[in-house]
Short mmCIF file of C-alpha atoms in Angstrom, two decimals:
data_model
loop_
_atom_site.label_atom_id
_atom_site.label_comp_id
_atom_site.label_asym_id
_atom_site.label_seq_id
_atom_site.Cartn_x
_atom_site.Cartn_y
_atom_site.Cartn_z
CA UNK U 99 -17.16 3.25 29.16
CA UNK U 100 -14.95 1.48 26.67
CA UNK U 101 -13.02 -0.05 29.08
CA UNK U 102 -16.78 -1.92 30.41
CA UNK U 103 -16.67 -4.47 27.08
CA UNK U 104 -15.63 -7.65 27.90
CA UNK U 105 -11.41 -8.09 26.27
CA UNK U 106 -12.36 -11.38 25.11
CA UNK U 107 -9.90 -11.11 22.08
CA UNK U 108 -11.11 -13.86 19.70
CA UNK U 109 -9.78 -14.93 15.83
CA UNK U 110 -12.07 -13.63 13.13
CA UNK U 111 -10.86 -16.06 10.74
CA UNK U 112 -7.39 -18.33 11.30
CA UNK U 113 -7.97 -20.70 7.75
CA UNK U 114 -5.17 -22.76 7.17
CA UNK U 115 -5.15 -23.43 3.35
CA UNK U 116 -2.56 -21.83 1.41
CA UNK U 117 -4.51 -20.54 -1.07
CA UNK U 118 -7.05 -19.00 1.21
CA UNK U 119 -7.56 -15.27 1.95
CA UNK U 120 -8.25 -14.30 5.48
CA UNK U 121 -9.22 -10.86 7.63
CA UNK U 122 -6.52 -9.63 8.87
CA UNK U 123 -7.94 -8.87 12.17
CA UNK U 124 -9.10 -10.21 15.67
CA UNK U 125 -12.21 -8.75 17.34
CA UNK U 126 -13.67 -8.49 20.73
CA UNK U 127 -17.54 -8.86 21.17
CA UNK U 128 -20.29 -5.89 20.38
CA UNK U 129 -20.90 -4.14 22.31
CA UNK U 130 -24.31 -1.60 22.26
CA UNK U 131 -23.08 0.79 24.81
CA UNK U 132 -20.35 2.52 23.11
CA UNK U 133 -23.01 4.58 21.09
CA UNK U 134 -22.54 7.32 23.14
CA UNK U 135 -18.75 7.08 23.66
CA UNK U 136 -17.87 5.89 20.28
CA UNK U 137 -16.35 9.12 19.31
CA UNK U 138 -14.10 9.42 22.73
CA UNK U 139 -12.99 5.85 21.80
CA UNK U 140 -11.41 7.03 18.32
CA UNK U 141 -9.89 10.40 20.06
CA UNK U 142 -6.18 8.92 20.52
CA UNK U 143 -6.05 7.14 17.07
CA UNK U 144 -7.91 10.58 15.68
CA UNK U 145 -5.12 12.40 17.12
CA UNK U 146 -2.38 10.10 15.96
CA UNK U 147 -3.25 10.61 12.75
CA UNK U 148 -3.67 14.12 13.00
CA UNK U 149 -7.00 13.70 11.48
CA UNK U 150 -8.53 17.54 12.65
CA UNK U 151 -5.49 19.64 11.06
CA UNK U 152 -6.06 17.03 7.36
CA UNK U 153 -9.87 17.73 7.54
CA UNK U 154 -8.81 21.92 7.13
CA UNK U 155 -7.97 20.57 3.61
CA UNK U 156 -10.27 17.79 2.75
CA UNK U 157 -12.74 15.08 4.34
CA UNK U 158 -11.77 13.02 0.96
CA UNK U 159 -15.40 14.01 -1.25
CA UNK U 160 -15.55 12.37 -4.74
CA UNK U 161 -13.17 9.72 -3.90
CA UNK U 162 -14.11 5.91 -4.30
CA UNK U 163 -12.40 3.29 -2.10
CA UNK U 164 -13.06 -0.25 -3.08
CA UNK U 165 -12.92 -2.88 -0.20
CA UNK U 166 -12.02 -6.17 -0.85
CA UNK U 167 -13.11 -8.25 1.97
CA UNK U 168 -16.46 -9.95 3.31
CA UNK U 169 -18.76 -7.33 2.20
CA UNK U 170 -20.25 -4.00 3.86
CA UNK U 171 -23.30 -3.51 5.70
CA UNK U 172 -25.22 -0.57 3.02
CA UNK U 173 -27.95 0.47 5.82
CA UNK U 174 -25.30 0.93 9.05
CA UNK U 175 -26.12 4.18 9.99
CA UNK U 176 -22.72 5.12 10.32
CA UNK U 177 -22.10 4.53 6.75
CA UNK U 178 -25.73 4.96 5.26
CA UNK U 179 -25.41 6.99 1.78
CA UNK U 180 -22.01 5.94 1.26
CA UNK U 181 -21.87 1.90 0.28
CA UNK U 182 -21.93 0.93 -3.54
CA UNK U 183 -22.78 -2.40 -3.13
CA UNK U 184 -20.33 -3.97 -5.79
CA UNK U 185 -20.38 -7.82 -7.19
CA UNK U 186 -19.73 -10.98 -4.51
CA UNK U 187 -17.16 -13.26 -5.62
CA UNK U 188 -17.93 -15.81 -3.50
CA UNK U 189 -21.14 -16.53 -4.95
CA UNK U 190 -22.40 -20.37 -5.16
CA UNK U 191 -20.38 -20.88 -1.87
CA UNK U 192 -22.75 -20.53 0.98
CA UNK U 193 -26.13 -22.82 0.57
CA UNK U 194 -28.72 -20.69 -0.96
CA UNK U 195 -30.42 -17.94 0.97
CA UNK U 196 -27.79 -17.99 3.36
CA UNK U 197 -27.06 -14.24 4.02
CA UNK U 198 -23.23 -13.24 4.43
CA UNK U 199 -22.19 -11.88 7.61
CA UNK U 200 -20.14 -9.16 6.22
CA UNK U 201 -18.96 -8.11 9.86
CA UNK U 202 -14.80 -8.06 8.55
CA UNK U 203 -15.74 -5.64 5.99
CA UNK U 204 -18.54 -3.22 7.16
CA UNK U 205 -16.02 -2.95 10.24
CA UNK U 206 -12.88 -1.59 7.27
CA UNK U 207 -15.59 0.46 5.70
CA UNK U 208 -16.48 2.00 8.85
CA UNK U 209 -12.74 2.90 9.50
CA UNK U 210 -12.33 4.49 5.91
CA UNK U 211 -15.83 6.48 5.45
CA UNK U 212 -17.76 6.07 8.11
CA UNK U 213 -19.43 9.50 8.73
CA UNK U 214 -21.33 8.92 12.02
CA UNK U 215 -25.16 10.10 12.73
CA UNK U 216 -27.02 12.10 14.95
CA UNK U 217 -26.90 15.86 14.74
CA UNK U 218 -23.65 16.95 13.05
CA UNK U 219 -22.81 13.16 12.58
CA UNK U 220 -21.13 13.57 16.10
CA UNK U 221 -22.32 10.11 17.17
CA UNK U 222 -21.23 6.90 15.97
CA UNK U 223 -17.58 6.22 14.44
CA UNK U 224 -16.09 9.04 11.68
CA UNK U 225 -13.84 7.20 9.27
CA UNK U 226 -10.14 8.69 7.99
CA UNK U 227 -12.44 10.03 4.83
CA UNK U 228 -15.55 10.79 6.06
CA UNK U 229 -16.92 12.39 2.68
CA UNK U 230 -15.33 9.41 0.48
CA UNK U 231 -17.24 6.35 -0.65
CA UNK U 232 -16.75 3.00 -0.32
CA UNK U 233 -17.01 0.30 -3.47
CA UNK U 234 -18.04 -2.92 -1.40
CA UNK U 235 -16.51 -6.18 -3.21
CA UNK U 236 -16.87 -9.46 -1.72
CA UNK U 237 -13.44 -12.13 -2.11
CA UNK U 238 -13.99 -13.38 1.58
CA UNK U 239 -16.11 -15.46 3.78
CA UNK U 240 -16.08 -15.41 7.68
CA UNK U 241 -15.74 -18.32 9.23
CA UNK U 242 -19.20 -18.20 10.47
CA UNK U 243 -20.34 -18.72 7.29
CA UNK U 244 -21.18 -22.16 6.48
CA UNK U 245 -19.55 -21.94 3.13
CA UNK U 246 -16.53 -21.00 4.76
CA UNK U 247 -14.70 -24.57 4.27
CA UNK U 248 -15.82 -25.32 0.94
CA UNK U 249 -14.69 -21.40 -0.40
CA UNK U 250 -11.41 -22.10 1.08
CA UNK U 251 -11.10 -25.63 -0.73
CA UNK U 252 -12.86 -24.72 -4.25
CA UNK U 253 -10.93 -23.85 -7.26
CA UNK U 254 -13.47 -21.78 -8.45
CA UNK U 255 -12.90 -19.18 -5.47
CA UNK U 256 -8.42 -19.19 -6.59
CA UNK U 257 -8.30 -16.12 -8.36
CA UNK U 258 -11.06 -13.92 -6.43
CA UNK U 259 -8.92 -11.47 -5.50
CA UNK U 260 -7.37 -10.78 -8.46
CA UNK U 261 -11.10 -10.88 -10.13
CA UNK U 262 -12.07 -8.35 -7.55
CA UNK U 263 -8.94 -5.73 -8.26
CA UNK U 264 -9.77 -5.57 -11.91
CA UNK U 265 -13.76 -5.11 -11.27
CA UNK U 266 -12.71 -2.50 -8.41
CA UNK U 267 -10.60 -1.07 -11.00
CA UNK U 268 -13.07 -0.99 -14.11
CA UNK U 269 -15.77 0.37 -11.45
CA UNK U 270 -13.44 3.47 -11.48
CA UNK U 271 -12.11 3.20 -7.62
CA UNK U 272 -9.77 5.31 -6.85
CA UNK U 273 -7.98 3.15 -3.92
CA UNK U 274 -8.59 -0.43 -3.20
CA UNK U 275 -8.21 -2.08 0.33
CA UNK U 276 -7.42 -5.09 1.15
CA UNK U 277 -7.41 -5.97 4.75
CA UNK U 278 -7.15 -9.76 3.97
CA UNK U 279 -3.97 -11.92 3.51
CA UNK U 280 -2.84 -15.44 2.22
CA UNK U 281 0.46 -17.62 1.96
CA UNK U 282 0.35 -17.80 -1.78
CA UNK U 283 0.67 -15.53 -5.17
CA UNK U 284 -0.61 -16.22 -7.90
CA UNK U 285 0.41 -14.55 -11.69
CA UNK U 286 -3.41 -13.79 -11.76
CA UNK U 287 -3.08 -11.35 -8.48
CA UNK U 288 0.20 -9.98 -9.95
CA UNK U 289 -1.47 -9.08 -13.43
CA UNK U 290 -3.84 -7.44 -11.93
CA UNK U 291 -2.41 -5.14 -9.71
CA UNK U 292 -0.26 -4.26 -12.47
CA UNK U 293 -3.28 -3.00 -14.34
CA UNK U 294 -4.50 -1.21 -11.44
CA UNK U 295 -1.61 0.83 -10.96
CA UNK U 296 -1.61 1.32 -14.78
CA UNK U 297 -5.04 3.25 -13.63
CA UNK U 298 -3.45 5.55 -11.47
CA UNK U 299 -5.15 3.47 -8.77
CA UNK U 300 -3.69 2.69 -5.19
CA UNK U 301 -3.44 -0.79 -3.82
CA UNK U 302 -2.85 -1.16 0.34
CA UNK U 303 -2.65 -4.29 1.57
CA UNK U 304 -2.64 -5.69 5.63
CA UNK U 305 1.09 -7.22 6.39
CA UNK U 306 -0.79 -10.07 8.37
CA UNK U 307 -0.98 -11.18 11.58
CA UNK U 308 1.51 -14.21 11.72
CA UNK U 309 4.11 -12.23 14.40
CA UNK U 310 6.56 -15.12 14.77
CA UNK U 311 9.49 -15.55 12.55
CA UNK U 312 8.72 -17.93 9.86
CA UNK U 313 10.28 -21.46 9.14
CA UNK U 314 13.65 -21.63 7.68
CA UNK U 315 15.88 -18.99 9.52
CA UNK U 316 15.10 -16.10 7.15
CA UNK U 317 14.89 -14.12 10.72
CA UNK U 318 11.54 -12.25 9.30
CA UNK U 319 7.70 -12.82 9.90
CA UNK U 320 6.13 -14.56 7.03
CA UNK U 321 5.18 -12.52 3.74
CA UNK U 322 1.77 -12.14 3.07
CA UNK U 323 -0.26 -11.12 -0.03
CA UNK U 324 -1.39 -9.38 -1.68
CA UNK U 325 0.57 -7.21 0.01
CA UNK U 326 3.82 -8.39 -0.77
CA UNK U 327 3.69 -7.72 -4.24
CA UNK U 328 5.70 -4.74 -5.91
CA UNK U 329 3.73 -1.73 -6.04
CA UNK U 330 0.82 -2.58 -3.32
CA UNK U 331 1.35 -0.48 0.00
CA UNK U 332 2.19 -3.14 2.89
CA UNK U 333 0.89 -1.98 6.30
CA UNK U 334 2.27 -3.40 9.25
CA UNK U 335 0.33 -2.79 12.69
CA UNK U 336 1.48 -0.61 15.67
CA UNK U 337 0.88 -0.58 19.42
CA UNK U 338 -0.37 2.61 21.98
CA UNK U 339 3.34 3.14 21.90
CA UNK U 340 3.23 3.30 18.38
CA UNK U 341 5.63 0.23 18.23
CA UNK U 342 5.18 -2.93 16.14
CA UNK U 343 2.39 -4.48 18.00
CA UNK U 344 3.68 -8.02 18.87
CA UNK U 345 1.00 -9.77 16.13
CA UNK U 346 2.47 -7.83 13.06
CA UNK U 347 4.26 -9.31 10.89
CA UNK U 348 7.92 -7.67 9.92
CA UNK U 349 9.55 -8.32 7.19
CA UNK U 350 10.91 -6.60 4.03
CA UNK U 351 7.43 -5.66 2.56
CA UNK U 352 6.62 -3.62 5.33
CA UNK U 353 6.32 0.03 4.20
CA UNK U 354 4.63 1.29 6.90
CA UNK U 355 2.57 1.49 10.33
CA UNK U 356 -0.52 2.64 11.46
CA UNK U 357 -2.38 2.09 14.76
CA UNK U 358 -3.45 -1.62 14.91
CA UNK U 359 -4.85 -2.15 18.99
CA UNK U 360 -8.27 -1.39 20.30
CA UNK U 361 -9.46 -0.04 17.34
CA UNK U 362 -13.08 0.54 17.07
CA UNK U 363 -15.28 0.72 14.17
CA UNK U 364 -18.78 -0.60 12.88
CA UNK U 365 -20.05 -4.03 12.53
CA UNK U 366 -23.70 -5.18 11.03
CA UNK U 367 -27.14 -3.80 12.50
CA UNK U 368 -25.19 -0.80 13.91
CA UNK U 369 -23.50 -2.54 16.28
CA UNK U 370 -19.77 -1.42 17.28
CA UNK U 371 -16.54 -3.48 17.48
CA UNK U 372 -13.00 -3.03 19.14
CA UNK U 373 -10.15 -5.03 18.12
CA UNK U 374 -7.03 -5.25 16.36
CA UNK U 375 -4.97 -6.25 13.73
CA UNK U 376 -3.07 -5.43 10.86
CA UNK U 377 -6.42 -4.84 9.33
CA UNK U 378 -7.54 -2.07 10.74
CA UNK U 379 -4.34 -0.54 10.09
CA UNK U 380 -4.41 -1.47 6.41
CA UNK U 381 -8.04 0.54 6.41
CA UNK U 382 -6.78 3.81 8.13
CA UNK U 383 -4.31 4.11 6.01
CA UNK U 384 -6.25 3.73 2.62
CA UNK U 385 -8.34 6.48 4.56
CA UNK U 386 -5.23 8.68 4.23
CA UNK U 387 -4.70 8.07 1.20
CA UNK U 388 -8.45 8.73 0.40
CA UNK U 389 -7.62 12.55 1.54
CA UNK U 390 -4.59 12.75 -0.53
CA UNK U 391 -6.79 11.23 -3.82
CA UNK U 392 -9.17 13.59 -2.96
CA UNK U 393 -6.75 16.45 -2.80
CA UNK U 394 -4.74 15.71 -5.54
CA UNK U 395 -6.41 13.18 -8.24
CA UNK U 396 -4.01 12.79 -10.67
CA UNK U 397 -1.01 12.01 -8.64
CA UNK U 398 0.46 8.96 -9.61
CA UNK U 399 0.59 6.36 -7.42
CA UNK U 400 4.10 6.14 -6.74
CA UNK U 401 4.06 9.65 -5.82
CA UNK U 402 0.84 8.76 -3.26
CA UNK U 403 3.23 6.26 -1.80
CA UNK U 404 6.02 8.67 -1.34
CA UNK U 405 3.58 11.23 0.39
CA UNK U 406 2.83 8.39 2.73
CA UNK U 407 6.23 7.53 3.96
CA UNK U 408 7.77 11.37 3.73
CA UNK U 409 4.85 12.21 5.72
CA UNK U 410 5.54 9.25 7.90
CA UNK U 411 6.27 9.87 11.91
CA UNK U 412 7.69 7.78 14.26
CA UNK U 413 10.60 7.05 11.57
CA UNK U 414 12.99 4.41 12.44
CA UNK U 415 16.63 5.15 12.80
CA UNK U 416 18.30 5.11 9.67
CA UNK U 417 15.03 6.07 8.24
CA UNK U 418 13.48 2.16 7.65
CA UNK U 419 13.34 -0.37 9.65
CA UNK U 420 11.30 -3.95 8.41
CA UNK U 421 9.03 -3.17 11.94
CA UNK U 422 7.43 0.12 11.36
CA UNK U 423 8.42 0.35 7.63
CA UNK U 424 9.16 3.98 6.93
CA UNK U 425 7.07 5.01 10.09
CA UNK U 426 3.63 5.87 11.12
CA UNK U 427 1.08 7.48 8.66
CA UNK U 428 0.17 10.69 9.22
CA UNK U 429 -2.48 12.33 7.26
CA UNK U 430 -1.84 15.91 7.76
CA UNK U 431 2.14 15.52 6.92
CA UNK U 432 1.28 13.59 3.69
CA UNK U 433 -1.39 15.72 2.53
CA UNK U 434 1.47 18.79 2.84
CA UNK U 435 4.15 16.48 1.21
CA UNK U 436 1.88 15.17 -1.72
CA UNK U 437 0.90 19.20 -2.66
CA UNK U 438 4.62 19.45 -2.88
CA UNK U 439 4.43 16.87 -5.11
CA UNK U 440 1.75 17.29 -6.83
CA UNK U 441 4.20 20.63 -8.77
CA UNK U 442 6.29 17.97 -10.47
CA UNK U 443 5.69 15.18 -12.99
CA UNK U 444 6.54 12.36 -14.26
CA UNK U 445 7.39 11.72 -18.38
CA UNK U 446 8.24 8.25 -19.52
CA UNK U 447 7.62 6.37 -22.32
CA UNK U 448 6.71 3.04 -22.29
CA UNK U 449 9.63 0.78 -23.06
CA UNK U 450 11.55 2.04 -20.20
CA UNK U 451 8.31 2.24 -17.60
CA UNK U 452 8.61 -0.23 -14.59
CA UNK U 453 6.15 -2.42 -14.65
CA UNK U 454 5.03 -2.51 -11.08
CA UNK U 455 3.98 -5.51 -10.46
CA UNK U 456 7.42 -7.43 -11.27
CA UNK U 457 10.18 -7.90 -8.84
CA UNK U 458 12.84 -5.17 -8.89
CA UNK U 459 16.48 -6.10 -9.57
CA UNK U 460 19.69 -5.18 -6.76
CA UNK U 461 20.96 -1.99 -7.19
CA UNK U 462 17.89 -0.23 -9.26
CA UNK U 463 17.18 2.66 -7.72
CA UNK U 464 15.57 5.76 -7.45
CA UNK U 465 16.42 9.10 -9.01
CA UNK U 466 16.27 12.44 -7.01
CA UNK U 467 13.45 15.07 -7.58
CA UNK U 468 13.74 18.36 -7.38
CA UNK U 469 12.04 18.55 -3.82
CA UNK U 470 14.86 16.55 -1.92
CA UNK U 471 12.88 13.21 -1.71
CA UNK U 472 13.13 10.13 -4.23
CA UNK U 473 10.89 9.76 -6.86
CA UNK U 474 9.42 6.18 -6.20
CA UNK U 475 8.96 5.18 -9.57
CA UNK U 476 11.81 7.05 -11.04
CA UNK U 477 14.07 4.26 -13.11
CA UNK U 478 13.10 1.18 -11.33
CA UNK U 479 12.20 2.13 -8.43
CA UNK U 480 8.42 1.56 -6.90
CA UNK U 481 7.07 2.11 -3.63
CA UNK U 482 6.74 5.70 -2.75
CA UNK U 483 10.69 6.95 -2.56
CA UNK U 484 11.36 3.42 -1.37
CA UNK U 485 14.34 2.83 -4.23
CA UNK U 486 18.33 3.12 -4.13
CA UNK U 487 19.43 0.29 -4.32
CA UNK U 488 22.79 -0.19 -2.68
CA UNK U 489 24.51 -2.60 -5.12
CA UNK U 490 24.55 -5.35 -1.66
CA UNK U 491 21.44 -7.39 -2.83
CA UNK U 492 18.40 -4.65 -1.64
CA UNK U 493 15.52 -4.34 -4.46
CA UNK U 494 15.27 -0.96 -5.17
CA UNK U 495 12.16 -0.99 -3.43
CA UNK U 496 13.40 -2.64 0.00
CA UNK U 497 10.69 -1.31 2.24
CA UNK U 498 8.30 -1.05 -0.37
CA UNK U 499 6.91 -4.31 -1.60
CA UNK U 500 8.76 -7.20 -2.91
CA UNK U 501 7.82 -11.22 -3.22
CA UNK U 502 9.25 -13.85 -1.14
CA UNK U 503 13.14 -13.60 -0.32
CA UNK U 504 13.05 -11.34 -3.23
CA UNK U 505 14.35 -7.73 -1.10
CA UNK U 506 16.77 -7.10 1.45
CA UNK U 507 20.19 -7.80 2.01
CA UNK U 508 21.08 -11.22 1.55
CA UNK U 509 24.47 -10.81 3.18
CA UNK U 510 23.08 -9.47 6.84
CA UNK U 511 19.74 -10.89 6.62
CA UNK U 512 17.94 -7.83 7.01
CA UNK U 513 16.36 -4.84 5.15
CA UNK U 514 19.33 -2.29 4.23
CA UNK U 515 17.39 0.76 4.71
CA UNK U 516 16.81 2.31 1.69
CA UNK U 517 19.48 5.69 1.72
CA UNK U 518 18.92 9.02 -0.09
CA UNK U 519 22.08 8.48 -1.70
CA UNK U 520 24.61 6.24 -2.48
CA UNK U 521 28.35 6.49 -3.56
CA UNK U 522 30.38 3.41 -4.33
CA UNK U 523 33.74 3.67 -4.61
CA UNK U 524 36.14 0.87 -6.56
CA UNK U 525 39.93 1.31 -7.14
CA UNK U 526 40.32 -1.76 -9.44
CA UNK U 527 37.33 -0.35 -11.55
CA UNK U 528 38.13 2.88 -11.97
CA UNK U 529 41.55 1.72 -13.02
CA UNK U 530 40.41 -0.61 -15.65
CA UNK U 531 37.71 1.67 -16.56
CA UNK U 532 40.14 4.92 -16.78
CA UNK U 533 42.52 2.94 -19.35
CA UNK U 534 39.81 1.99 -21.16
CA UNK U 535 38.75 5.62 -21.85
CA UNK U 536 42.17 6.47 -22.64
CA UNK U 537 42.22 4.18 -25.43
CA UNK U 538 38.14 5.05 -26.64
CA UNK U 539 39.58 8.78 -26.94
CA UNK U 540 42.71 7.10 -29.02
CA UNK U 541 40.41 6.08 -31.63
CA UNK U 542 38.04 8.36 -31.27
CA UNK U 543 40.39 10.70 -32.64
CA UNK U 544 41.21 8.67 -35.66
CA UNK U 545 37.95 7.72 -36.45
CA UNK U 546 37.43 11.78 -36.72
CA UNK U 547 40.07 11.93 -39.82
CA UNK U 548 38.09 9.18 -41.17
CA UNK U 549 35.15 10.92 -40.38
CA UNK U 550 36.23 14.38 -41.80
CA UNK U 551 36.70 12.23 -45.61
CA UNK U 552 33.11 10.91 -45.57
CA UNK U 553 31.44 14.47 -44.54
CA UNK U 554 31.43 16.43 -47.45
CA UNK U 555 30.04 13.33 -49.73
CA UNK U 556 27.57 12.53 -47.16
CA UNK U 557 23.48 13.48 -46.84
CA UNK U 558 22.77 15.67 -44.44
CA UNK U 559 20.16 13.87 -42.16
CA UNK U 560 18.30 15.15 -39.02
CA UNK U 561 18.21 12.21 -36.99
CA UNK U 562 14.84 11.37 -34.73
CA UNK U 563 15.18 11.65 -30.70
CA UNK U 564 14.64 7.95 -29.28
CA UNK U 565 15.86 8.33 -26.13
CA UNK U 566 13.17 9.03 -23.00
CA UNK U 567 14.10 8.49 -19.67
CA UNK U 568 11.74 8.76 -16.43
CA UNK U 569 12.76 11.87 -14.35
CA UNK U 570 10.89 14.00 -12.21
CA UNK U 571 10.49 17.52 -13.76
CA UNK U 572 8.93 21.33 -12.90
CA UNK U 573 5.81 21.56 -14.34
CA UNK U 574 3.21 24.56 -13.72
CA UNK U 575 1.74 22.86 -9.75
CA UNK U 576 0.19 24.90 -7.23
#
């Protein structure tokens, strides 16, 4: 029955301004008569993500996912009871009483918590977090919309997205989606993803849909944002093969895949959709990690991200590649890895605290936690386990998120995949360095003589701990 609906594969919305966000998605017309096969059409992506064995543990209740995009459809029947109807950016940009279209976005929601109908809610499309609810926040116009040209031209519109992270954010979402992409960055966006992930909230963004190499011989697929920035979760799209689907993009940012071709999900007036795109892939996994917020609420989100990619199948060799990122998501293996997790925690004090939405330096990595994996925030590191630096000119998050030209190894043009480990050996150094101590323990021992004089005349003073260092530590878990 699915295969009946015309393949007409058409561009949702291909703006060309810089500053402009776009879907991150193509669709295929509506198509009425997958009602009653709308289920059967989700099976293979259902089973990729291993969505039966997750829903033993949870359907994601009590969690909030905000959606950045064109707006959601409240009265769908698919996602009826579920849609907070949040605040439209793009207000003033369409001509008065001009409704918005909000296909893009009731089409995400529908991926995340859509919780069919009919008896048992076995008809229609289910959603990665059925039980969850979605925070609908409006940054986008479709290029339907008549305002379309004017949104993408206005200053007004420049810092929606960033305006709509904070209000997601303040609105007390739990994860934010963002299934939209642009050229540009702006200090605005990174501020505020900074203070979302301050909130314990989780950012994933859609790689885009660019494919080709981009200008300049950097040998990667353009970066895209927001979901190039440090500390959002970059999704990158994959095929029935679960390869990179030939749209994705691939590049550095990548952290990882989910399935991105003839994906169907909800559109307005309960109508139903197939397409693809990075997109939908940025939706199912915010869906996964939905289940794991729903699971395990206080995880940090570094430690969300590091479910995700330990939980990851399909993993490259080497363990990261910049196709397919640290793999494919899979929500029953991250749900396991983040209640491993979820026994240890993190203590840091604020002047040595990464802030996650800078740029991480070569060579900062990741420290080790007690359950084999690497803590993603641990020293500088930020992306889910992503860190370890190699001291060759990878970011300690390489694979996680970076900004332009900003990760990967400038010396062979491509992502060093991030290793559990890394020893560096230097003769020279440790010469140099071993001479050096010889003399330090010279003086040390004279300075004890000197030392010895100035004791008994001295005050007795306990002296105040400074020192606090991020490490990943027992505490009481499950």
């Amino acid at each position: 029955m699915l295969r009946a609906v015309r393949r007409r594969v058409v561009a949702l919305a291909l703006g060309t301004a810089a500053a402009l966000a776009v879907p991150s998605a193509f669709l295929a017309p509506p198509a009425q008569a997958f009602e009653d096969g709308v289920r059967g059409g989700q099976a293979k992506v259902l089973d990729t993500l291993d969505l039966p064995e997750a829903w033993r543990v949870t359907k994601g209740e009590g969690v909030v996912v905000a959606v950045l995009d064109s707006g959601v459809d409240p009265v769908h029947r698919d996602l009826q009871g579920s849609v907070i109807v949040g605040k439209d950016f793009t207000e003033g940009a369409n001509p008065p009483n001009v409704p918005p279209r909000r296909l893009h976005g009731t089409y995400m929601a529908s991926l995340i918590a859509g919780h069919g109908h009919g008896l048992g809610g076995e008809d229609g499309v289910i959603g990665v977090a059925p039980e969850s609810r979605v925070l609908s926040v409006r940054v986008i116009l479709e290029d339907e919309e008549p305002g379309f040209r004017a949104f993408n031209s206005d200053p007004r519109f420049e810092d929606v997205v960033a305006k709509g992270i904070r209000y997601a954010v303040d609105q007390g979402a739990d994860v934010i989606n963002m299934s939209i992409s642009k050229e540009l960055a702006t200090e605005k966006e990174r501020a505020a993803i900074g203070y979302a992930v301050s909130k314990g909230v989780v950012l994933v963004a859609a790689a885009g849909n660019d494919g080709a190499p981009a200008p300049g011989g950097t040998g990667f697929a353009p970066y895209s944002y927001p979901a190039a920035f440090p500390g959002v979760v970059s999704v990158a799209a994959a095929d029935h093969g679960l390869r990179r689907a030939s749209f994705s993009n691939w590049n550095p940012s990548v952290l990882l895949a989910a399935p991105g071709v003839d994906i169907l999900g909800a559109g307005p007036g309960d109508e139903y959709w197939v397409g693809k795109g990075t997109s939908q892939a940025t939706a199912l996994v915010s869906g996964v990690v939905a289940l794991i917020k729903a699971e395990h609420p206080n995880l940090p989100p570094a430690l969300v991200i590091q479910a995700l990619t330990a939980g990851a199948i399909k993993r490259p060799t080497g363990g990261y590649d910049t196709d397919l990122g640290f793999g494919v998501v899979n929500a029953a293996r991250s749900l396991a890895e983040a209640a491993r997790l979820a026994r240890y925690t993190f203590v840091a004090d604020g002047s040595h605290a990464h802030d996650p939405a800078r740029v991480l330096g070569a060579g900062k990595g990741a420290k080790r936690n007690a359950s084999g994996g690497t803590a993603g925030n641990a020293g500088e590191g930020m992306g889910g386990g992503t860190g370890g630096g190699t001291g060759e000119g990878t970011a300690g998050n390489a694979g996680g998120n970076t900004e332009r030209g900003a990760a990967g190894s400038a010396r062979q043009g491509r992502a060093t995949p991030p290793p559990v480990e890394v020893v560096r050996r230097d003769s020279s150094r440790i010469t140099i360095y071993g001479g050096v101590a010889v003399v330090a323990g010279i003086a040390a021992l004279v300075s004890v003589g000197v030392i010895a004089l100035l004791v008994g005349r001295a005050r007795r003073v306990t002296p105040e701990p400074v020192t606090f260092l991020i490490s990943a530590q027992p505490g009481s878990g499950e």
